[in-house]
GROMACS .gro file of C-alpha atoms in nm:
model
  306
    1MET     CA    1  13.818   4.283  -3.128
    2ALA     CA    2  14.057   3.936  -3.103
    3ALA     CA    3  14.088   3.696  -3.378
    4LYS     CA    4  14.296   3.389  -3.418
    5PRO     CA    5  14.309   3.076  -3.617
    6ALA     CA    6  14.059   2.808  -3.496
    7ALA     CA    7  14.214   2.492  -3.361
    8VAL     CA    8  13.889   2.324  -3.447
    9GLY     CA    9  13.587   2.358  -3.625
   10PRO     CA   10  13.416   2.244  -3.946
   11ALA     CA   11  13.601   2.232  -4.256
   12VAL     CA   12  13.632   2.500  -4.516
   13VAL     CA   13  13.384   2.486  -4.746
   14PRO     CA   14  13.514   2.579  -5.123
   15LEU     CA   15  13.384   2.897  -5.230
   16VAL     CA   16  13.446   2.989  -5.655
   17GLU     CA   17  13.372   3.387  -5.623
   18GLN     CA   18  13.664   3.619  -5.384
   19PRO     CA   19  13.482   3.898  -5.182
   20GLY     CA   20  13.444   4.221  -5.273
   21PHE     CA   21  13.693   4.523  -5.201
   22THR     CA   22  13.409   4.638  -4.939
   23ASP     CA   23  13.333   4.325  -4.795
   24GLY     CA   24  13.387   4.275  -4.391
   25ALA     CA   25  13.446   4.613  -4.259
   26GLY     CA   26  13.539   4.468  -3.922
   27VAL     CA   27  13.698   4.144  -4.015
   28LEU     CA   28  13.707   3.942  -4.363
   29VAL     CA   29  13.772   3.600  -4.385
   30GLN     CA   30  13.944   3.489  -4.704
   31PRO     CA   31  13.780   3.166  -4.859
   32GLY     CA   32  13.994   2.879  -4.719
   33GLY     CA   33  14.057   3.100  -4.435
   34ARG     CA   34  13.999   3.022  -4.066
   35ALA     CA   35  13.937   3.192  -3.771
   36GLU     CA   36  13.793   3.208  -3.418
   37ILE     CA   37  13.678   3.536  -3.240
   38LEU     CA   38  13.618   3.475  -2.846
   39ASP     CA   39  13.489   3.719  -2.607
   40SER     CA   40  13.493   4.023  -2.839
   41GLU     CA   41  13.349   4.336  -2.952
   42LEU     CA   42  13.253   4.401  -3.344
   43LEU     CA   43  13.123   4.773  -3.324
   44TYR     CA   44  13.074   5.048  -3.503
   45ASN     CA   45  13.191   4.940  -3.871
   46GLN     CA   46  13.061   5.061  -4.183
   47SER     CA   47  13.062   4.838  -4.539
   48GLY     CA   48  13.032   4.974  -4.883
   49GLY     CA   49  12.931   4.618  -4.966
   50ASN     CA   50  12.870   4.288  -4.756
   51GLY     CA   51  12.915   4.243  -4.395
   52GLY     CA   52  12.959   4.525  -4.165
   53GLY     CA   53  13.079   4.365  -3.852
   54LEU     CA   54  13.212   4.015  -3.995
   55ALA     CA   55  13.260   3.876  -4.378
   56ASN     CA   56  13.305   3.505  -4.414
   57PHE     CA   57  13.381   3.310  -4.713
   58GLY     CA   58  13.595   3.077  -4.483
   59SER     CA   59  13.480   2.865  -4.110
   60THR     CA   60  13.461   3.125  -3.848
   61ARG     CA   61  13.349   3.076  -3.535
   62LEU     CA   62  13.224   3.341  -3.284
   63SER     CA   63  13.155   3.265  -2.883
   64LYS     CA   64  13.056   3.518  -2.621
   65THR     CA   65  13.082   3.752  -2.856
   66THR     CA   66  12.924   4.109  -2.894
   67VAL     CA   67  12.837   4.246  -3.301
   68ALA     CA   68  12.655   4.549  -3.328
   69HIS     CA   69  12.590   4.863  -3.441
   70ASN     CA   70  12.760   4.785  -3.766
   71THR     CA   71  12.614   4.846  -4.079
   72ALA     CA   72  12.684   4.722  -4.425
   73PHE     CA   73  12.525   4.917  -4.744
   74PHE     CA   74  12.433   4.545  -4.921
   75PHE     CA   75  12.403   4.261  -4.699
   76GLY     CA   76  12.451   4.157  -4.372
   77GLY     CA   77  12.485   4.493  -4.170
   78GLY     CA   78  12.607   4.184  -3.866
   79ILE     CA   79  12.759   3.920  -4.031
   80PHE     CA   80  12.740   3.841  -4.392
   81ASN     CA   81  12.816   3.459  -4.475
   82ALA     CA   82  12.947   3.256  -4.755
   83GLY     CA   83  13.081   2.948  -4.565
   84LEU     CA   84  13.079   2.753  -4.294
   85LEU     CA   85  13.013   3.037  -3.958
   86GLN     CA   86  12.911   2.901  -3.600
   87VAL     CA   87  12.746   3.146  -3.361
   88ASP     CA   88  12.740   3.042  -2.999
   89GLU     CA   89  12.609   3.213  -2.640
   90SER     CA   90  12.678   3.595  -2.888
   91LYS     CA   91  12.434   3.879  -2.868
   92ILE     CA   92  12.393   4.036  -3.248
   93LYS     CA   93  12.203   4.382  -3.183
   94ASP     CA   94  12.136   4.698  -3.377
   95ASN     CA   95  12.318   4.660  -3.665
   96THR     CA   96  12.141   4.751  -4.021
   97GLY     CA   97  12.189   4.616  -4.371
   98ILE     CA   98  12.043   4.822  -4.601
   99ILE     CA   99  11.895   4.582  -4.864
  100GLY     CA  100  11.923   4.239  -4.682
  101GLY     CA  101  12.018   4.086  -4.342
  102GLY     CA  102  12.032   4.329  -4.087
  103GLY     CA  103  12.184   4.111  -3.804
  104ILE     CA  104  12.301   3.797  -4.021
  105SER     CA  105  12.304   3.705  -4.384
  106ASN     CA  106  12.387   3.368  -4.585
  107GLY     CA  107  12.403   3.411  -4.926
  108ALA     CA  108  12.293   3.701  -5.107
  109ALA     CA  109  12.557   3.877  -5.222
  110GLU     CA  110  12.444   3.672  -5.536
  111ILE     CA  111  12.257   3.956  -5.638
  112PHE     CA  112  12.507   4.123  -5.662
  113THR     CA  113  12.821   3.891  -5.734
  114ASP     CA  114  12.845   3.632  -5.943
  115ASP     CA  115  12.848   3.266  -5.763
  116VAL     CA  116  12.823   3.345  -5.408
  117ASP     CA  117  12.511   3.159  -5.280
  118GLY     CA  118  12.384   3.067  -4.931
  119GLY     CA  119  12.697   2.902  -4.684
  120SER     CA  120  12.564   2.733  -4.348
  121VAL     CA  121  12.505   2.912  -4.042
  122TRP     CA  122  12.472   2.765  -3.682
  123VAL     CA  123  12.351   2.975  -3.413
  124TYR     CA  124  12.310   2.862  -3.069
  125LYS     CA  125  12.202   3.018  -2.747
  126SER     CA  126  12.298   3.357  -2.890
  127GLU     CA  127  12.068   3.673  -2.945
  128ILE     CA  128  11.975   3.904  -3.261
  129THR     CA  129  11.802   4.162  -3.197
  130ASP     CA  130  11.686   4.515  -3.284
  131ASN     CA  131  11.828   4.505  -3.599
  132GLU     CA  132  11.714   4.658  -3.925
  133THR     CA  133  11.641   4.650  -4.272
  134LEU     CA  134  11.534   4.843  -4.533
  135GLY     CA  135  11.486   4.471  -4.758
  136PHE     CA  136  11.448   4.097  -4.622
  137GLY     CA  137  11.543   3.943  -4.283
  138GLY     CA  138  11.507   4.224  -4.004
  139GLY     CA  139  11.721   3.962  -3.769
  140VAL     CA  140  11.845   3.694  -4.025
  141LEU     CA  141  11.856   3.631  -4.403
  142ASP     CA  142  11.940   3.315  -4.585
  143VAL     CA  143  11.975   3.275  -4.974
  144GLU     CA  144  12.035   2.889  -5.060
  145GLY     CA  145  12.211   2.814  -4.781
  146THR     CA  146  12.134   2.661  -4.461
  147THR     CA  147  12.066   2.854  -4.092
  148THR     CA  148  12.031   2.687  -3.796
  149LEU     CA  149  11.891   2.860  -3.430
  150HIS     CA  150  11.894   2.670  -3.177
  151GLU     CA  151  11.764   2.835  -2.829
  152THR     CA  152  11.833   3.151  -2.977
  153THR     CA  153  11.599   3.456  -2.929
  154VAL     CA  154  11.500   3.653  -3.255
  155SER     CA  155  11.330   3.990  -3.054
  156GLY     CA  156  11.293   4.334  -3.185
  157ASN     CA  157  11.403   4.320  -3.548
  158THR     CA  158  11.249   4.526  -3.886
  159ALA     CA  159  11.260   4.482  -4.230
  160VAL     CA  160  11.033   4.675  -4.464
  161LEU     CA  161  10.936   4.439  -4.713
  162ALA     CA  162  10.931   4.091  -4.567
  163GLY     CA  163  11.070   3.897  -4.286
  164GLY     CA  164  11.078   4.083  -3.997
  165GLY     CA  165  11.251   3.838  -3.783
  166VAL     CA  166  11.337   3.577  -4.003
  167ALA     CA  167  11.361   3.546  -4.438
  168VAL     CA  168  11.440   3.293  -4.657
  169ALA     CA  169  11.440   3.207  -4.941
  170ASP     CA  170  11.542   2.830  -5.175
  171SER     CA  171  11.669   2.748  -4.831
  172GLN     CA  172  11.676   2.503  -4.550
  173LEU     CA  173  11.587   2.653  -4.154
  174THR     CA  174  11.526   2.486  -3.875
  175LEU     CA  175  11.442   2.650  -3.556
  176LYS     CA  176  11.470   2.484  -3.259
  177ASN     CA  177  11.409   2.573  -2.936
  178ALA     CA  178  11.437   2.894  -3.035
  179THR     CA  179  11.168   3.247  -2.947
  180VAL     CA  180  11.096   3.463  -3.255
  181VAL     CA  181  10.951   3.776  -3.077
  182LYS     CA  182  10.828   4.105  -3.112
  183ASN     CA  183  10.921   4.155  -3.466
  184SER     CA  184  10.751   4.366  -3.750
  185THR     CA  185  10.765   4.438  -4.146
  186ALA     CA  186  10.527   4.649  -4.376
  187GLY     CA  187  10.559   4.370  -4.583
  188VAL     CA  188  10.491   3.960  -4.547
  189GLY     CA  189  10.586   3.785  -4.250
  190GLY     CA  190  10.624   3.973  -3.901
  191GLY     CA  191  10.802   3.688  -3.748
  192VAL     CA  192  10.934   3.439  -4.029
  193ALA     CA  193  10.889   3.432  -4.379
  194VAL     CA  194  10.956   3.165  -4.591
  195ALA     CA  195  10.964   3.122  -4.959
  196PHE     CA  196  11.078   3.010  -5.297
  197ASP     CA  197  11.143   2.629  -5.249
  198SER     CA  198  11.250   2.686  -4.913
  199ALA     CA  199  11.241   2.400  -4.638
  200ALA     CA  200  11.155   2.481  -4.252
  201THR     CA  201  11.143   2.325  -3.943
  202ILE     CA  202  11.049   2.460  -3.660
  203GLU     CA  203  11.029   2.275  -3.367
  204ASN     CA  204  10.957   2.360  -2.956
  205SER     CA  205  10.946   2.706  -3.065
  206LYS     CA  206  10.767   3.011  -2.991
  207ILE     CA  207  10.647   3.247  -3.282
  208LYS     CA  208  10.482   3.533  -3.047
  209ASP     CA  209  10.394   3.923  -3.055
  210ASN     CA  210  10.567   3.989  -3.435
  211THR     CA  211  10.338   4.239  -3.619
  212ALA     CA  212  10.244   4.283  -4.046
  213GLY     CA  213  10.138   4.558  -4.246
  214PHE     CA  214   9.962   4.266  -4.454
  215PHE     CA  215  10.037   3.891  -4.471
  216GLY     CA  216  10.154   3.648  -4.214
  217ALA     CA  217  10.222   3.834  -3.908
  218GLY     CA  218  10.328   3.523  -3.730
  219LEU     CA  219  10.474   3.342  -4.001
  220TYR     CA  220  10.442   3.347  -4.410
  221ASN     CA  221  10.468   3.044  -4.611
  222ASP     CA  222  10.490   3.082  -5.025
  223ASP     CA  223  10.623   2.837  -5.229
  224SER     CA  224  10.804   2.576  -4.949
  225VAL     CA  225  10.690   2.324  -4.705
  226THR     CA  226  10.717   2.398  -4.353
  227THR     CA  227  10.687   2.160  -4.038
  228VAL     CA  228  10.559   2.330  -3.696
  229ARG     CA  229  10.587   2.060  -3.440
  230ASP     CA  230  10.558   2.124  -2.992
  231SER     CA  231  10.532   2.500  -3.099
  232GLU     CA  232  10.316   2.826  -3.026
  233VAL     CA  233  10.215   3.080  -3.231
  234ALA     CA  234  10.036   3.370  -3.073
  235GLY     CA  235   9.959   3.689  -3.021
  236ASN     CA  236  10.029   3.775  -3.374
  237ARG     CA  237   9.890   4.070  -3.572
  238ALA     CA  238   9.816   4.111  -3.945
  239VAL     CA  239   9.715   4.546  -3.900
  240GLY     CA  240   9.738   4.672  -4.247
  241PRO     CA  241   9.386   4.736  -4.447
  242SER     CA  242   9.444   4.409  -4.637
  243GLY     CA  243   9.546   4.236  -4.353
  244SER     CA  244   9.517   3.873  -4.340
  245GLY     CA  245   9.640   3.583  -4.157
  246GLY     CA  246   9.767   3.712  -3.817
  247GLY     CA  247   9.895   3.360  -3.723
  248ILE     CA  248   9.979   3.191  -4.041
  249TYR     CA  249   9.941   3.300  -4.420
  250ASN     CA  250  10.020   2.964  -4.650
  251THR     CA  251  10.016   3.080  -5.015
  252ASP     CA  252  10.148   2.976  -5.402
  253GLY     CA  253  10.096   2.619  -5.337
  254GLY     CA  254  10.259   2.629  -4.977
  255GLU     CA  255  10.252   2.298  -4.762
  256ILE     CA  256  10.245   2.340  -4.375
  257THR     CA  257  10.217   2.029  -4.164
  258LEU     CA  258  10.100   2.140  -3.751
  259HIS     CA  259  10.227   1.854  -3.485
  260ARG     CA  260  10.082   1.932  -3.177
  261THR     CA  261  10.081   2.320  -3.211
  262LYS     CA  262   9.861   2.637  -3.067
  263VAL     CA  263   9.781   2.936  -3.304
  264THR     CA  264   9.595   3.093  -3.081
  265TYR     CA  265   9.547   3.494  -2.999
  266ASN     CA  266   9.651   3.652  -3.332
  267PHE     CA  267   9.474   3.898  -3.503
  268ALA     CA  268   9.388   4.031  -3.841
  269THR     CA  269   9.212   4.322  -4.006
  270LEU     CA  270   9.038   4.103  -4.249
  271PRO     CA  271   9.024   3.690  -4.157
  272PRO     CA  272   9.116   3.522  -4.087
  273GLY     CA  273   9.288   3.623  -3.782
  274GLY     CA  274   9.444   3.238  -3.735
  275ILE     CA  275   9.564   3.050  -4.064
  276SER     CA  276   9.508   3.150  -4.398
  277ASN     CA  277   9.512   2.890  -4.692
  278GLY     CA  278   9.483   3.023  -5.037
  279LEU     CA  279   9.427   2.777  -5.306
  280PHE     CA  280   9.639   2.486  -5.441
  281SER     CA  281   9.757   2.523  -5.115
  282SER     CA  282   9.766   2.261  -4.816
  283VAL     CA  283   9.797   2.278  -4.441
  284ARG     CA  284   9.765   2.005  -4.223
  285LEU     CA  285   9.646   1.998  -3.837
  286ASP     CA  286   9.703   1.664  -3.612
  287ASP     CA  287   9.461   1.574  -3.354
  288GLU     CA  288   9.678   1.723  -3.093
  289SER     CA  289   9.736   2.063  -3.223
  290ALA     CA  290   9.456   2.376  -3.194
  291VAL     CA  291   9.383   2.684  -3.322
  292SER     CA  292   9.147   2.939  -3.098
  293ALA     CA  293   9.034   3.230  -2.996
  294ASN     CA  294   9.172   3.447  -3.307
  295ARG     CA  295   9.002   3.693  -3.445
  296PRO     CA  296   8.782   3.801  -3.635
  297THR     CA  297   8.757   3.375  -3.749
  298ASN     CA  298   9.031   3.123  -3.643
  299CYS     CA  299   9.087   3.018  -4.027
  300LEU     CA  300   9.027   2.982  -4.357
  301ASN     CA  301   9.017   2.727  -4.620
  302VAL     CA  302   9.197   2.484  -4.390
  303PRO     CA  303   9.027   2.117  -4.321
  304GLY     CA  304   8.870   2.125  -3.976
  305CYS     CA  305   8.925   2.446  -3.861
  306PHE     CA  306   8.659   2.725  -3.894
   0.00000   0.00000   0.00000
C-alpha cells in the first residue's frame, strides 16, 4: 500500500467525532487529514470496529487501487467513510462488514458512535463485487450521507437483511450509467433498497438478475422518493414463499417515477412479478416506459398497468 498527502481534492469536512481505537485496520485517515492512495492494494486487514481496509474521517482519494479480503466487525468491510471519499478505477471486492456495508459503508457507525453520520462518496469507473454482510448493503451502505455511483458495476454482493447490492437510509443516492447485477438478499431489495426518507436518482442504469427472499428483488422503495430514467429493471426474482414485486416493490408512502424505463422479465412467487405498489404509495409511468413479460403478472395498484 502506498499513501501520501493529496495534492488536490475536495475540501475537508469538519467532523464532530473521533474514530474509534479499532477503526481503519489497513489505513486510518483522521478528521482534518488528507490522503491519496494510488496503484495500491489494501488486503486482508481485520478491524474490530469500522473500515477493515480503510476508515476515512477526512478527505481521501483512491485511484487504481484494489481493496479486497478485508473484514470489519461493525461497518465497512472494505471502506468506512465519514468524510469525503473519491474512488476511481478501483476494485472493492471480497470484503465483509458484519453489521453493514460489506464493500463500502458511508456513515452508519452512528449506531455505535454518537454523531458520526454519513459523509460523501463518489465512485467512478469502479467495480464493487462479491462483498457480504449479515445486515444491510452487501456492496454499499449509506446512512444519512450522499453516495454517487457513476459508470460503476455492483455485482455478486450479498446482504442477509436488505440491499444485496446497495442500501440507503435517510440518504441521497445517484446511480448514473451504473450496473447493479446478480446481487442477493434473504430479505428485501436484492439489487437496491431505498428507505427511511431517502431520495434516489437512477439514470441510464441496469438493475438485472438480482434476487430477494421477500420483496423488491430489483428495487425496494420504502418511504422514499426514487426517480428512474432511461434504465432497465429486468430478470430479477423474488423467490421466497411470500416473494412479491420481482422488479420493483414500493411501500409505506414511497414515490417512484419511471421515465423511458423498461421493467421486464421479472419474477415473483406471488403476484405481481413486475411492480407492486402499496396503499398510500405512488408509481407513475410515462408513455415511453414499458412493463411487460413479468410473471405471474405485471403490476399491482399501478395506474395503466395490469
